[in-house]
Short mmCIF file of N, CA, C and O in Angstrom, two decimals:
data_model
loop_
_atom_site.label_atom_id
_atom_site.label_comp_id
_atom_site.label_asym_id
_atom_site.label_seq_id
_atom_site.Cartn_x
_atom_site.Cartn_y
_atom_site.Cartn_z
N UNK A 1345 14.93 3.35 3.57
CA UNK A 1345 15.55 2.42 4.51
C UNK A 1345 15.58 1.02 3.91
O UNK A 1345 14.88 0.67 2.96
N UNK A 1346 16.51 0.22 4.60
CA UNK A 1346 16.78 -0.69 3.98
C UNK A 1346 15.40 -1.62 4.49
O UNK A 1346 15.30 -2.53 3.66
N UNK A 1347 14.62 -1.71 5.21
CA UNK A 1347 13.26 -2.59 5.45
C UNK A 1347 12.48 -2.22 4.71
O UNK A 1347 11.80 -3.12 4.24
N UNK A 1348 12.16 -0.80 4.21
CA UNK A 1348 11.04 -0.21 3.39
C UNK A 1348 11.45 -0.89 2.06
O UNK A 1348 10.60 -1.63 1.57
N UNK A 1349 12.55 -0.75 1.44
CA UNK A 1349 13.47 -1.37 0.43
C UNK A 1349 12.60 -3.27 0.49
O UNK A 1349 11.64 -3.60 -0.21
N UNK A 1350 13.02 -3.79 1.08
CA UNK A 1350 12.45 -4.90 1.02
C UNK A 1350 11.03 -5.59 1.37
O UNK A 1350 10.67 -6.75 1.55
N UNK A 1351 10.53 -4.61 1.37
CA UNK A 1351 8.87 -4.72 1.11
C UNK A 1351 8.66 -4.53 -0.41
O UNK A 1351 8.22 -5.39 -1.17
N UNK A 1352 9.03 -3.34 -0.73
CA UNK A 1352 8.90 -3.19 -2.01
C UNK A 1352 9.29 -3.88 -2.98
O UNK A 1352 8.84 -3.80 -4.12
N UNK A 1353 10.40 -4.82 -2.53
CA UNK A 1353 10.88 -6.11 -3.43
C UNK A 1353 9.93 -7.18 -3.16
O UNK A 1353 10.20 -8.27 -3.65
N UNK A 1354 8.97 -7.08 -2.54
CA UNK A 1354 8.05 -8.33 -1.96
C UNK A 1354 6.37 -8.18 -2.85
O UNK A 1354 5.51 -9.04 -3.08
N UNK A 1355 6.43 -7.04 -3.09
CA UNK A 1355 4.99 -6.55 -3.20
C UNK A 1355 4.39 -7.22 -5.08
O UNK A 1355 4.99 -6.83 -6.08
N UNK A 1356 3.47 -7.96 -5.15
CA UNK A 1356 2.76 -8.28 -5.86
C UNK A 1356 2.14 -7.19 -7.06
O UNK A 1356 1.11 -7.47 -7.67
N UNK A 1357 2.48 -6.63 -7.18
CA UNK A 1357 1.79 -6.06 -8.91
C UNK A 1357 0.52 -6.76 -9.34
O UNK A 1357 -0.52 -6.12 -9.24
N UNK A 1358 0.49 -8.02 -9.82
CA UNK A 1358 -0.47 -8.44 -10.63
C UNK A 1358 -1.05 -9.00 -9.65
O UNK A 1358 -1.02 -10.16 -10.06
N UNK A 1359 -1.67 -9.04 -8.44
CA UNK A 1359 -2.22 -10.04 -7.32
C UNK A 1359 -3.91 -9.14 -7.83
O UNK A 1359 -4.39 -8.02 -8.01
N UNK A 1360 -4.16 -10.24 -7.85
CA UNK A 1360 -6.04 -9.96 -8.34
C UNK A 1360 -6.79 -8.65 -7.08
O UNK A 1360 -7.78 -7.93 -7.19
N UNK A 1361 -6.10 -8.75 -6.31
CA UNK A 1361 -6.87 -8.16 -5.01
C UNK A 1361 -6.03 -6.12 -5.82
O UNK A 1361 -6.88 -5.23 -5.83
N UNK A 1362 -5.00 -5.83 -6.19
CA UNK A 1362 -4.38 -4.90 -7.31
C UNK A 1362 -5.46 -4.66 -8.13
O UNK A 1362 -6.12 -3.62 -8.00
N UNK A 1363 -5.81 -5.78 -9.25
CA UNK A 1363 -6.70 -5.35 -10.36
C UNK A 1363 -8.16 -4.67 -10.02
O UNK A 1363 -8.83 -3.83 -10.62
N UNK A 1364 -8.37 -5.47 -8.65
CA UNK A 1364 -9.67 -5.01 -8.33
C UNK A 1364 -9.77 -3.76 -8.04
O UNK A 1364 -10.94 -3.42 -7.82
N UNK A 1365 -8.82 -2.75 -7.95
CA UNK A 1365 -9.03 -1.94 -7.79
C UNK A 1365 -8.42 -0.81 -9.09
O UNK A 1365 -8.10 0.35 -8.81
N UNK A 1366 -8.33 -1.38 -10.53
CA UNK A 1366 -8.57 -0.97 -11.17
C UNK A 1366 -7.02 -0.68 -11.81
O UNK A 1366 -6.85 0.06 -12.77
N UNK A 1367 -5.89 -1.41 -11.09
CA UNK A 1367 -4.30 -1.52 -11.54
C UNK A 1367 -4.47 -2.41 -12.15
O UNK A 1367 -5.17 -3.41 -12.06
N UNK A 1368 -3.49 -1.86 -13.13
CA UNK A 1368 -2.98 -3.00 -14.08
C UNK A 1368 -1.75 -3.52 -13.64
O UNK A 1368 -1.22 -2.49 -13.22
N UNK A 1369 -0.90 -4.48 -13.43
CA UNK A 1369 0.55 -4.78 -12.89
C UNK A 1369 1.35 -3.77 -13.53
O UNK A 1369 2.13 -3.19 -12.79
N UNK A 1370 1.33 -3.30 -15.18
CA UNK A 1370 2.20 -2.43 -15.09
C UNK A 1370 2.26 -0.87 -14.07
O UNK A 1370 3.14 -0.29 -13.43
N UNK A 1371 0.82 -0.62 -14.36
CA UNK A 1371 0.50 0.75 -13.74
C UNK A 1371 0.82 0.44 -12.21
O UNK A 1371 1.21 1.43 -11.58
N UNK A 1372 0.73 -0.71 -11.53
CA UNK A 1372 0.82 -1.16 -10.17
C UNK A 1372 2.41 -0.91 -10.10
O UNK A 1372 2.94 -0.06 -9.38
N UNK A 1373 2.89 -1.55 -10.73
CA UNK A 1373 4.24 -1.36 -10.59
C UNK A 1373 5.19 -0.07 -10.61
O UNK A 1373 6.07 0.25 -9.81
N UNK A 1374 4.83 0.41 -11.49
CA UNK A 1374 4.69 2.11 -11.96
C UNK A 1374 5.09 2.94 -10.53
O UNK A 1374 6.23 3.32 -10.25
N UNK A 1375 3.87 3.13 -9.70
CA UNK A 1375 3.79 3.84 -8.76
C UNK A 1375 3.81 2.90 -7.18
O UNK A 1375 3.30 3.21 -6.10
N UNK A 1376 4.48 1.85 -7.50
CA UNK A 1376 5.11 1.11 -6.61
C UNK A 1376 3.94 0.56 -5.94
O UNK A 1376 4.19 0.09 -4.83
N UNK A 1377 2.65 0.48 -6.35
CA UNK A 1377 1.71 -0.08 -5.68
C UNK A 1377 1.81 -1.69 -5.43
O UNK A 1377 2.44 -2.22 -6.35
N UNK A 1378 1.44 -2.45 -4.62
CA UNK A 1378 1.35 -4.07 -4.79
C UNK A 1378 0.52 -4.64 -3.68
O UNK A 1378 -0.13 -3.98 -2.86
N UNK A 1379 0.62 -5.86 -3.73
CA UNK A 1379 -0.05 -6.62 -2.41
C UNK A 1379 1.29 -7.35 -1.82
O UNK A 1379 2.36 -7.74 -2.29
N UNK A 1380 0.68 -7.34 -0.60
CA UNK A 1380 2.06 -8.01 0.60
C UNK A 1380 0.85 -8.95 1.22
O UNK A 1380 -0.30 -8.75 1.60
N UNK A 1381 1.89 -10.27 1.09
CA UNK A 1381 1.15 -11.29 1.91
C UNK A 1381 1.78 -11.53 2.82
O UNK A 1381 1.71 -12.64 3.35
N UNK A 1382 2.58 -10.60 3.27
CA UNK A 1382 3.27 -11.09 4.89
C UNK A 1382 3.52 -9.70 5.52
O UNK A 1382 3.13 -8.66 4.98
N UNK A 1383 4.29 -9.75 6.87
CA UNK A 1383 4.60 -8.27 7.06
C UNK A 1383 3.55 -7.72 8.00
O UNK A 1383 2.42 -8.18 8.10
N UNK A 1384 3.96 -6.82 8.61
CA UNK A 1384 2.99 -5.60 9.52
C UNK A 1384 1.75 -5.68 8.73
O UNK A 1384 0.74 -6.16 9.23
N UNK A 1385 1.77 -5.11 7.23
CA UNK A 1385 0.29 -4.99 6.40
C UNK A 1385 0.19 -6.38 5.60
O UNK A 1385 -0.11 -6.46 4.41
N UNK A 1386 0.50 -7.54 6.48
CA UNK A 1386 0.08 -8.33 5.48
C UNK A 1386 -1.53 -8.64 5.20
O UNK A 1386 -2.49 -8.33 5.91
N UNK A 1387 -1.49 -9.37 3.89
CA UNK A 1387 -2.75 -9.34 2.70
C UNK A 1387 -3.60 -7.86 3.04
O UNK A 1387 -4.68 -7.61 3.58
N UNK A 1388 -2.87 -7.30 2.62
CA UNK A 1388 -3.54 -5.77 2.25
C UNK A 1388 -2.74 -4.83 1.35
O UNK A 1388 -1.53 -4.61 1.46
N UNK A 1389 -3.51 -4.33 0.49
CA UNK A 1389 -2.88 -3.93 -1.09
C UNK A 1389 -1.68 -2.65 -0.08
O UNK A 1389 -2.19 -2.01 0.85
N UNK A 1390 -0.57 -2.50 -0.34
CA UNK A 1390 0.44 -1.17 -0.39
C UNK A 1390 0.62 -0.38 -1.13
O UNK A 1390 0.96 -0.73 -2.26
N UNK A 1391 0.46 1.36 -0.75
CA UNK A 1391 0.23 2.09 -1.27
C UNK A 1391 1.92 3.07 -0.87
O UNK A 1391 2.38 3.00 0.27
N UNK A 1392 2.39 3.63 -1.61
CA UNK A 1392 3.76 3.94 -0.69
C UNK A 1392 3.47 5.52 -0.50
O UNK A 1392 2.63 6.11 -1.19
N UNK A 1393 4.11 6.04 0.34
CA UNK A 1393 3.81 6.74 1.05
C UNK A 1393 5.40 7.63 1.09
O UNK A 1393 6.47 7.18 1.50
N UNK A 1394 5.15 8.97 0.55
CA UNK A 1394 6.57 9.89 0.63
C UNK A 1394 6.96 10.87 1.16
O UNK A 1394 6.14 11.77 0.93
N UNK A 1395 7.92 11.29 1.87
CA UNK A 1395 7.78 12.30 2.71
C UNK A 1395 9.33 13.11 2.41
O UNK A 1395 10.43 12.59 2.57
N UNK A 1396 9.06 14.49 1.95
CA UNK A 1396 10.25 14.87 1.30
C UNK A 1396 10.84 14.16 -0.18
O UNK A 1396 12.03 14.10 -0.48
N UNK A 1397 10.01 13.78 -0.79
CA UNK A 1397 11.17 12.75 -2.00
C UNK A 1397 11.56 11.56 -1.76
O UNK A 1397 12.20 10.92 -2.59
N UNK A 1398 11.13 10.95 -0.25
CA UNK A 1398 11.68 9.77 -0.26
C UNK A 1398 10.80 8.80 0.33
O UNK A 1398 9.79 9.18 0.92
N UNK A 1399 11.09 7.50 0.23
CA UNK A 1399 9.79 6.47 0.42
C UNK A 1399 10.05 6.38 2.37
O UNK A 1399 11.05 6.18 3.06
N UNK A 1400 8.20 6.70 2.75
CA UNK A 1400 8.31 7.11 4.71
C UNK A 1400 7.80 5.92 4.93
O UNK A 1400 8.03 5.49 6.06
N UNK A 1401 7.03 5.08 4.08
CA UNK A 1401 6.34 4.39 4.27
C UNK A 1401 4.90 3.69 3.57
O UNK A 1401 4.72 4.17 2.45
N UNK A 1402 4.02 2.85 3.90
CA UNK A 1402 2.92 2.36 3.09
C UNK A 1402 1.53 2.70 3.76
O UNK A 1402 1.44 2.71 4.99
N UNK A 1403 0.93 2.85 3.31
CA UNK A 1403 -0.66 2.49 3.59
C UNK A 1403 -1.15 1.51 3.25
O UNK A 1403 -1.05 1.25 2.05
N UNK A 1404 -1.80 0.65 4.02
CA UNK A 1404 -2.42 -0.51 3.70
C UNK A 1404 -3.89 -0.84 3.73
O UNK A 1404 -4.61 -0.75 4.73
N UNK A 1405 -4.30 -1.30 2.33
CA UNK A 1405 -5.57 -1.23 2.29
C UNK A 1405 -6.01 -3.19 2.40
O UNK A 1405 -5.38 -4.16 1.99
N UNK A 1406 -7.44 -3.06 3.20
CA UNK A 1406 -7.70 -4.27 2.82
C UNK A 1406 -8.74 -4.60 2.30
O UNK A 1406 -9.81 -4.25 2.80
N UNK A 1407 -8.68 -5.30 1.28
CA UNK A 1407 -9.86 -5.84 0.08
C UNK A 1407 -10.79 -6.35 1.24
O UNK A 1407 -11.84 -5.75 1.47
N UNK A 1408 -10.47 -7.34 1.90
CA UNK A 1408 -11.64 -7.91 2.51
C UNK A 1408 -12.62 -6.80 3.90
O UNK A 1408 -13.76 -7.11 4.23
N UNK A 1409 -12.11 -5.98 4.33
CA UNK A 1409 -13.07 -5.63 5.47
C UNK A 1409 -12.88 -4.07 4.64
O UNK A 1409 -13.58 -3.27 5.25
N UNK A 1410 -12.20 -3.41 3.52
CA UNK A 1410 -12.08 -2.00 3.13
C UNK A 1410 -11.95 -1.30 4.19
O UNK A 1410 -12.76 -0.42 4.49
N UNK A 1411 -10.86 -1.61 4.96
CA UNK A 1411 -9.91 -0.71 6.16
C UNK A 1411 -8.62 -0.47 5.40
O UNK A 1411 -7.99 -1.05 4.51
N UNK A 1412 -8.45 0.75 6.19
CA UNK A 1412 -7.09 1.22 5.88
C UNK A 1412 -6.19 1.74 7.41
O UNK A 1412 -6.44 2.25 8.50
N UNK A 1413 -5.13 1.25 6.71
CA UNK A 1413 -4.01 1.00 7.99
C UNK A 1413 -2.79 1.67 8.11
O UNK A 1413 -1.85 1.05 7.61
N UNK A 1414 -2.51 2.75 8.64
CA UNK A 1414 -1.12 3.82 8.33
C UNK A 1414 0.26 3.10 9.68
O UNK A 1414 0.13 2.71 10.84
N UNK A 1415 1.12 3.17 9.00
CA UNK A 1415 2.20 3.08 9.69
C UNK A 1415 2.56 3.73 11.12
O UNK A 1415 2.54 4.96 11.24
N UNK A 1416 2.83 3.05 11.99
CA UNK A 1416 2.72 3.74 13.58
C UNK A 1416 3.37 4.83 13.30
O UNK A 1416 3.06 5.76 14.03
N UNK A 1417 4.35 5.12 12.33
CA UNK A 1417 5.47 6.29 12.62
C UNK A 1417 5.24 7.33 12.09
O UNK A 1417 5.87 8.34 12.38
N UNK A 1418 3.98 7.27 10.90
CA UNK A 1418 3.70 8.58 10.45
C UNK A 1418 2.97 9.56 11.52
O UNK A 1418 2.06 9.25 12.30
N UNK A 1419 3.56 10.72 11.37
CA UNK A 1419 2.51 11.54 12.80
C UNK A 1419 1.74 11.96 11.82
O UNK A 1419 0.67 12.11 12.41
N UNK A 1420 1.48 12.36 10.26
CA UNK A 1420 0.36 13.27 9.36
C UNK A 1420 0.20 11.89 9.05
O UNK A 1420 0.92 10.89 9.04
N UNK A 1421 -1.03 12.20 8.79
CA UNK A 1421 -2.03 11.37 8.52
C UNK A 1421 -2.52 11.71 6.96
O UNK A 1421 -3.21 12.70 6.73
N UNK A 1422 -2.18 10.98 6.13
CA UNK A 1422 -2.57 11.56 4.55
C UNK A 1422 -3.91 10.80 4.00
O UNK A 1422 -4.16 9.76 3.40
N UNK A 1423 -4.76 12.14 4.65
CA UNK A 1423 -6.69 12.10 4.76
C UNK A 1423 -7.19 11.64 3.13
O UNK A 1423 -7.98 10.83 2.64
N UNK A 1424 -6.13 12.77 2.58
CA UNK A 1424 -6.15 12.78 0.99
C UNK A 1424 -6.65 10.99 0.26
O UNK A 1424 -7.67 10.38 -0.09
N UNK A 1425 -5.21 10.80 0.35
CA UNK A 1425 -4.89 9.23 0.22
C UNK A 1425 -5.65 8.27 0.38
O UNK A 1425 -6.04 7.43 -0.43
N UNK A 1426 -5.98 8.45 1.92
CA UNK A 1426 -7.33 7.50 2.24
C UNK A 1426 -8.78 7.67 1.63
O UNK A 1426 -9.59 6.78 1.34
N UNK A 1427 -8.93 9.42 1.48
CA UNK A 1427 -10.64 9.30 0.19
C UNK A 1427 -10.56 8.40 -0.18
O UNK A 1427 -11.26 7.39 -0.05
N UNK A 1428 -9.14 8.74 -1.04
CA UNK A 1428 -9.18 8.15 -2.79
C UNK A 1428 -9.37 6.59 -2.55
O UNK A 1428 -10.32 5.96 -3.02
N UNK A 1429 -8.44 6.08 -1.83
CA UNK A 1429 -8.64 4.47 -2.00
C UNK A 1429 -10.28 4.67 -1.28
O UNK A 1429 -10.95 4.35 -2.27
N UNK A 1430 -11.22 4.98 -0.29
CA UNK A 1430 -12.76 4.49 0.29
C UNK A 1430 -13.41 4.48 -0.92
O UNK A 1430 -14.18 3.60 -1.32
N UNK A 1431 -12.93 5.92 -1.74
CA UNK A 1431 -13.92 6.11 -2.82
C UNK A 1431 -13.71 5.15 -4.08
O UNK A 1431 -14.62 5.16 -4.92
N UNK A 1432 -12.30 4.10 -4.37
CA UNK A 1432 -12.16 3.27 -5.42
C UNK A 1432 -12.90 2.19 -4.74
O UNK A 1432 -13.28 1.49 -5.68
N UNK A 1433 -13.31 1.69 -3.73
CA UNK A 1433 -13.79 0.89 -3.31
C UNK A 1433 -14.83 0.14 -3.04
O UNK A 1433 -14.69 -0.88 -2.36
#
């Protein structure tokens, strides 16, 4: 969608709160990871999120309290996803 589209043009690669978790801006960039400082998930790293092949949405993690935050519209909940970022954390 064209809103998901422009998050992803927004999202930070090299934002220190990225490295800390062990991205490099290229690798961040790579797999579309970044930080958003504005927005529904703002200042919380974006993780994108696919459903069928195509981008459904983000997960948002936050450096400062290590919560994670799923999009109202997903009904599955990707448990997976969330380990991985508690356990980089």
């Amino acid at each position: 969608s064209d809103a998901l589209e422009k998050v992803a043009a927004r999202l930070l690669h090299e934002h220190e709160s990225v490295q800390a978790l062990g991205l490099s801006p290229v690798v961040a960039k790579s797999l579309g990871v970044g930080y958003d400082r504005r927005g529904m998930f703002q200042k919380r790293v974006l993780f994108p999120l696919y459903k069928d092949g195509k981008l459904a949405g983000y997960l948002g993690y936050s450096p400062e309290d290590k919560s994670v935050k799923l999009p109202p519209n997903l009904v599955e909940q990707p448990t997976n996803v969330i380990k991985l970022v508690k356990k980089a954390s």
